[in-house]
Amino acid sequence: MLRSRRRDRHATALRAPLLGRGWVLPRWLEQQADPDHPGYVVGTAQPGNTTARNWTLVGSLDSDRRAAVDAAGLVWPAGASWSIDWWVGAGDRWIAPAREAAVRQRLLDRTPVVETLLRLPGGEVAHRVYGARLPGEAVVIEIANDAPEPISLALAVRPYDLVGQTGIERVRVDGRRVLVGDRPAMLLPRDPGLVVTGSLHVGDAFATLEAGAGAGGPTDVACPGALAHVAVVLPLVHTGRLHVVVPLDEPVADRSRRRRSKDEPEVDRGSFDRVPDAATVASGWTSQTGAGPVVRFPDDRLAEAVEAGRRSLVLHEVGDAVSLDPMGDEPSVRETALVLGAMSRWGRVDEAARALARLADRQDDDGAVLGHPTEWADTGAFLGAIGEHWRLTRDRALIGALAEPIIRAVGWLDRHRLPGDGAATGLFPPRGEDDRRPGEVRYLDAFWALRGLQDAAVVLRALDEPHAAHEAARIGAELRVDLLASLEAAAARAGGEALPSSPDRPVDETSVEALAATWPCEVLHQDHPFVMATAEAVRTRFLHGDAVHDAVAPRGLNVTRTLRLATAELAVGDLRALDRLRWVLGAATPTWTWPVSIHPRSGGGTTGAGQHGVATAELLTLARHLVVMEQPSPEGVRLQVASVVAPEWYGIDWEATGVPTHVGTLGIAVRWHGERPAVLWELDPHDDAPGWHLTVPGLDPTFRSTEPAGEALLAAPPLAEEAAAAATEVRVSLDEADSAPDDGASVDEAAATSEPSEADPEPGASFS
């Protein structure tokens, strides 16, 4: 797994406080030390990153090693005790991008190639970071000088990472190699023109450069205060470009598992003959991540976020497992299940299957699959992840290989339900404590357990294991009875129908967890009174603007909880789901990443990973649910297409093909004829598909079809006439058809009675 050491911040963080010493600090600390910045932090001389935990992962498709890039281009190889900053000498001054407002960042073609642009008079300098195999594993820093004059480029090995100060006791330059201890930190394309070192005693190398230091200084520095650092300076002419290679050591967590084979290639200076440029790498990402559904959204920003998110999700695949945060611990199975579901929906089916098999390897002898010390939901989530993958793919080989782990997990869930006659009877005991909450019984654990038992029964039945399937269904039915009794009692104690997150708590900010009952756990119907009341309580009491606010430390506007509320709203056709989506898109970094929580004033991350896999996965899942969302119905499954449609999308055609669903693979399109939309669909059902029907509630709540393919003209949705009148271009391009139910008028009849347009519409409208 991609996981760094758990560093003791009390032992290593800010051994000698840098504030007030004139050091160039990482961008987050520069902001936290600036009294004029919204992210200014008071009250401590040893800050960690609490206001700008934002970064972007880079790496290779066929590698499990990663690096992260912050908002100003600082590069941190995952697991390293150092990072690489960059400074530019232009004219008569040195510029540190961490301190500059004239810095912007973006992804190259929405791929994991991070471009940071520093504006200079008459032009700019582009700093690009991306993964490569050379043949060893590395990231490449590409610098291009598009300014009109030559510049001096300084690349500096620094004693901090993206969340705090680390420590470097010795750093040296050996020809074209820069070494931290004995580990290569950078490989240069040519000998540096200037080497400047710094330490606690000497001070910051940036200050030395500003003072106009010449050549001939030391190339090796040690510092008992662990603040050794070095900057190597390379000239770069107008239109010039250079590449610096940053070797990626094995993830720290893997070093104890194996030693590098003597035949395994390492990156060395000869690798420069094979360094691809940024454009080539971006093109490779585009061609190699094109599998899966193709969706043309009616909103440009959403389309861009989904395209970038689909590719960045690949970087959370580590070998045959999932990593959500290169700085954190192994993720919970519950979190992993959410990522695996997004992978299965968006074209990473084989990778998701391998990760599910890897999860089974973590099963204990007694049947538990526990990945996090505060999560009892993990074993149920393991079963739920298998069930969701099966429903989407019908991968019989995978479930066949997992039959025994499934049966053992069902038994574990049965054995660990609480006895007694209290509010928690039949649920699951507390499991440890986290930073925010004492050990307590949590409904989330029971939701996931019930979801897992339901899915286990379905999968075991498909494997022709009737006795085991019956047992899973029986245990699930008993759990449902106990769970509903506890929920009813808890809601009554709270004086309504809104749910707390635990029978031991009132309705509070954690109640948003209870919305998991409808999604992803699907144990309560989307319009169940408990779900509706809980969503309303969250909206009334726990929002800041359109986002869910975590008022208990660590505070912030919670991205994943906001998306959870949006999904509950989307399921019942509540247009307020789009308010949450607008906020999430607006809160994204320029590279389309999200932390766990966001500072309401600085807009930066406040806790957790700066690019959190669950946030990306939840955004991708919500976007897919905007296209089609499966809902339980008496007939089996309702394919709910376009659950909500923003009025600004009226008149804009959109389509999706190759969308995996619980029923089969769906293609869907919406075409507009004046103020009336037409829907076209084609479903390739699974051989054993359950009963189903298709609806389009966001456009026409009266429409319903059980045909596997067809087209229909729908009634005009509210405000569509006004939207159509305001639109300047509406495309009418439908294949001729003999007839289609209105239920009534055909699409061709609509074309004859509506005002034709002369041109295609503009590309999708934007939320912004």
Coordinates of N, CA and C in Angstrom, one line a residue, residues 567-670:
T567 N -26.9 13.4 -2.7 CA -27.4 12.2 -3.3 C -28.8 11.9 -2.7
A568 N -29.0 12.1 -1.4 CA -30.4 11.9 -0.9 C -31.4 12.8 -1.5
E569 N -31.0 14.0 -1.8 CA -31.9 15.0 -2.5 C -32.2 14.6 -3.9
L570 N -31.1 14.2 -4.6 CA -31.3 13.8 -6.0 C -32.3 12.6 -6.1
A571 N -32.2 11.6 -5.2 CA -33.0 10.4 -5.3 C -34.5 10.8 -5.3
V572 N -34.9 11.9 -4.6 CA -36.3 12.2 -4.5 C -36.6 13.4 -5.5
G573 N -35.7 13.7 -6.4 CA -36.0 14.8 -7.3 C -36.0 16.2 -6.8
D574 N -35.2 16.4 -5.7 CA -35.1 17.7 -5.1 C -34.0 18.5 -5.8
L575 N -34.4 19.6 -6.4 CA -33.4 20.4 -7.1 C -32.3 21.0 -6.2
R576 N -32.5 21.0 -4.9 CA -31.5 21.5 -4.0 C -30.2 20.6 -4.1
A577 N -30.3 19.4 -4.7 CA -29.1 18.6 -4.9 C -28.2 19.3 -5.8
L578 N -28.7 20.1 -6.7 CA -27.8 20.9 -7.6 C -27.1 22.0 -6.9
D579 N -27.7 22.6 -5.8 CA -27.0 23.6 -5.0 C -25.8 23.0 -4.4
R580 N -25.9 21.7 -3.9 CA -24.7 21.1 -3.3 C -23.7 20.9 -4.4
L581 N -24.1 20.4 -5.5 CA -23.2 20.1 -6.6 C -22.5 21.4 -7.0
R582 N -23.2 22.5 -7.1 CA -22.6 23.8 -7.5 C -21.5 24.1 -6.5
W583 N -21.8 23.9 -5.2 CA -20.8 24.3 -4.2 C -19.6 23.4 -4.3
V584 N -19.8 22.1 -4.5 CA -18.6 21.2 -4.6 C -17.8 21.5 -5.8
L585 N -18.4 21.8 -6.9 CA -17.6 22.2 -8.1 C -16.9 23.5 -7.9
G586 N -17.5 24.5 -7.2 CA -16.9 25.7 -6.9 C -15.8 25.6 -5.9
A587 N -15.8 24.6 -5.0 CA -14.8 24.4 -4.0 C -13.6 23.6 -4.5
A588 N -13.7 23.0 -5.7 CA -12.6 22.2 -6.2 C -11.4 23.1 -6.4
T589 N -10.2 22.5 -6.3 CA -9.0 23.2 -6.7 C -9.0 23.4 -8.2
P590 N -8.1 24.2 -8.8 CA -8.0 24.3 -10.2 C -7.6 23.0 -10.9
T591 N -7.1 22.0 -10.1 CA -6.8 20.7 -10.7 C -7.8 19.6 -10.4
W592 N -9.0 20.1 -10.0 CA -10.2 19.2 -9.7 C -9.9 18.2 -8.7
T593 N -9.4 18.6 -7.5 CA -9.3 17.8 -6.4 C -10.0 18.4 -5.2
W594 N -10.3 17.5 -4.2 CA -11.0 18.0 -3.0 C -10.3 17.4 -1.8
P595 N -10.2 18.2 -0.7 CA -9.8 17.6 0.6 C -11.1 17.0 1.3
V596 N -10.9 16.6 2.5 CA -12.0 16.1 3.3 C -13.0 17.2 3.7
S597 N -12.4 18.3 4.2 CA -13.1 19.5 4.6 C -12.4 20.7 4.2
I598 N -13.2 21.8 4.0 CA -12.7 23.0 3.4 C -13.0 24.2 4.4
H599 N -12.0 25.1 4.5 CA -12.0 26.3 5.3 C -13.0 27.3 4.6
P600 N -14.0 27.8 5.4 CA -15.0 28.6 4.7 C -14.5 30.0 4.2
R601 N -13.3 30.4 4.7 CA -12.8 31.7 4.2 C -11.6 31.6 3.3
S602 N -10.7 30.7 3.6 CA -9.5 30.6 2.8 C -9.8 29.7 1.6
G603 N -10.8 28.8 1.7 CA -11.1 27.9 0.6 C -10.2 26.7 0.5
G604 N -9.3 26.6 1.5 CA -8.3 25.5 1.5 C -8.8 24.3 2.4
G605 N -8.1 23.2 2.3 CA -8.5 22.0 3.1 C -8.1 22.2 4.5
T606 N -8.9 21.7 5.4 CA -8.7 21.8 6.8 C -8.3 20.6 7.5
T607 N -8.6 19.4 6.9 CA -8.2 18.2 7.6 C -8.1 17.1 6.5
G608 N -7.4 16.0 6.9 CA -7.3 14.8 6.0 C -6.5 15.1 4.8
A609 N -6.7 14.2 3.8 CA -5.9 14.3 2.6 C -6.3 15.5 1.8
G610 N -5.3 16.0 1.1 CA -5.5 17.2 0.2 C -6.2 16.8 -1.1
Q611 N -6.0 15.5 -1.5 CA -6.7 15.0 -2.6 C -7.3 13.6 -2.1
H612 N -8.5 13.7 -1.7 CA -9.1 12.6 -1.0 C -9.9 11.7 -2.0
G613 N -9.5 10.4 -2.0 CA -10.2 9.5 -2.9 C -11.7 9.4 -2.8
V614 N -12.2 9.4 -1.5 CA -13.6 9.3 -1.3 C -14.3 10.5 -1.9
A615 N -13.8 11.7 -1.7 CA -14.4 12.9 -2.3 C -14.5 12.8 -3.8
T616 N -13.5 12.4 -4.4 CA -13.5 12.2 -5.9 C -14.5 11.1 -6.3
A617 N -14.5 10.0 -5.6 CA -15.4 8.9 -5.9 C -16.9 9.3 -5.7
E618 N -17.1 10.0 -4.6 CA -18.5 10.5 -4.4 C -19.0 11.5 -5.4
L619 N -18.1 12.3 -5.9 CA -18.5 13.3 -7.0 C -18.8 12.5 -8.2
L620 N -17.9 11.5 -8.6 CA -18.2 10.7 -9.8 C -19.5 9.9 -9.7
T621 N -19.8 9.4 -8.5 CA -21.0 8.7 -8.3 C -22.2 9.6 -8.4
L622 N -22.2 10.8 -7.8 CA -23.3 11.7 -8.0 C -23.5 12.1 -9.4
A623 N -22.4 12.3 -10.2 CA -22.5 12.7 -11.6 C -23.2 11.5 -12.4
R624 N -22.8 10.3 -12.1 CA -23.4 9.2 -12.7 C -24.9 9.1 -12.4
H625 N -25.2 9.3 -11.1 CA -26.6 9.3 -10.7 C -27.4 10.4 -11.3
L626 N -26.8 11.5 -11.7 CA -27.5 12.5 -12.5 C -28.0 11.9 -13.8
V627 N -27.2 11.0 -14.4 CA -27.6 10.4 -15.7 C -28.6 9.3 -15.4
V628 N -28.3 8.3 -14.5 CA -29.2 7.3 -14.2 C -28.9 6.8 -12.8
M629 N -30.0 6.6 -12.0 CA -29.9 6.2 -10.6 C -30.8 5.0 -10.4
E630 N -30.3 3.8 -10.0 CA -31.1 2.7 -9.7 C -31.9 2.9 -8.4
Q631 N -33.2 2.6 -8.4 CA -34.0 2.7 -7.2 C -34.8 1.4 -7.1
P632 N -35.0 0.9 -5.8 CA -35.8 -0.3 -5.7 C -37.3 0.1 -5.9
S633 N -38.0 -0.9 -6.5 CA -39.4 -0.7 -6.8 C -40.1 -2.1 -6.6
P634 N -41.4 -2.1 -6.6 CA -42.1 -3.4 -6.5 C -41.8 -4.3 -7.6
E635 N -41.5 -3.7 -8.8 CA -41.2 -4.5 -10.0 C -39.8 -5.0 -10.0
G636 N -38.9 -4.5 -9.1 CA -37.5 -4.9 -9.1 C -36.6 -3.7 -9.0
V637 N -36.4 -3.1 -10.1 CA -35.4 -1.9 -10.2 C -36.1 -0.8 -11.1
R638 N -36.1 0.4 -10.6 CA -36.4 1.5 -11.4 C -35.2 2.2 -11.9
L639 N -35.0 2.3 -13.2 CA -33.9 3.1 -13.7 C -34.4 4.5 -13.9
Q640 N -33.9 5.4 -12.9 CA -34.4 6.7 -12.8 C -33.4 7.6 -13.6
V641 N -33.7 8.0 -14.8 CA -32.9 8.8 -15.6 C -33.2 10.3 -15.4
A642 N -32.2 11.1 -15.3 CA -32.4 12.6 -15.2 C -33.4 12.9 -14.0
S643 N -32.9 12.4 -12.8 CA -33.8 12.6 -11.6 C -34.0 14.1 -11.4
V644 N -33.1 15.0 -11.6 CA -33.3 16.4 -11.6 C -32.6 17.0 -12.8
V645 N -33.2 18.1 -13.3 CA -32.6 18.8 -14.4 C -32.6 20.3 -14.1
A646 N -31.5 21.0 -14.1 CA -31.4 22.4 -13.9 C -32.2 23.1 -15.0
P647 N -32.9 24.2 -14.7 CA -33.6 24.9 -15.8 C -32.7 25.4 -16.8
E648 N -31.4 25.8 -16.4 CA -30.5 26.3 -17.4 C -30.0 25.2 -18.4
W649 N -30.4 23.9 -18.1 CA -30.0 22.8 -19.1 C -31.1 22.6 -20.1
Y650 N -32.3 23.3 -19.9 CA -33.4 23.1 -20.9 C -32.9 23.6 -22.2
G651 N -33.2 22.8 -23.3 CA -32.8 23.1 -24.6 C -31.4 22.6 -25.0
I652 N -30.7 22.0 -24.1 CA -29.3 21.5 -24.3 C -29.4 20.0 -24.5
D653 N -29.0 19.4 -25.6 CA -29.0 18.0 -25.8 C -27.9 17.4 -25.0
W654 N -28.1 16.2 -24.5 CA -27.0 15.4 -23.8 C -27.2 14.0 -24.0
E655 N -26.2 13.2 -23.8 CA -26.3 11.7 -24.0 C -25.2 11.0 -23.2
A656 N -25.5 9.7 -23.1 CA -24.5 8.8 -22.4 C -24.6 7.4 -23.0
T657 N -23.5 6.8 -23.2 CA -23.5 5.4 -23.8 C -22.6 4.6 -22.9
G658 N -22.9 3.3 -22.9 CA -22.1 2.3 -22.2 C -22.1 2.4 -20.7
V659 N -23.3 2.8 -20.1 CA -23.4 3.0 -18.7 C -23.8 1.7 -18.0
P660 N -22.9 1.1 -17.2 CA -23.3 -0.1 -16.5 C -24.3 0.2 -15.4
T661 N -25.4 -0.6 -15.3 CA -26.4 -0.4 -14.3 C -26.7 -1.8 -13.7
H662 N -27.5 -1.9 -12.7 CA -27.9 -3.1 -12.0 C -28.7 -4.0 -13.0
V663 N -29.2 -3.4 -14.0 CA -30.1 -4.2 -15.0 C -29.3 -4.6 -16.2
G664 N -28.4 -3.8 -16.6 CA -27.6 -4.0 -17.8 C -26.9 -2.8 -18.2
T665 N -26.4 -2.7 -19.5 CA -25.7 -1.6 -20.0 C -26.7 -0.7 -20.7
L666 N -26.7 0.6 -20.3 CA -27.7 1.6 -20.8 C -27.0 2.6 -21.7
G667 N -27.7 3.0 -22.7 CA -27.4 4.2 -23.5 C -28.7 5.1 -23.5
I668 N -28.4 6.3 -23.3 CA -29.6 7.3 -23.1 C -29.2 8.6 -23.8
A669 N -30.2 9.3 -24.3 CA -30.0 10.6 -24.9 C -31.2 11.4 -24.7
V670 N -31.0 12.7 -24.6 CA -32.1 13.7 -24.5 C -31.9 14.7 -25.6

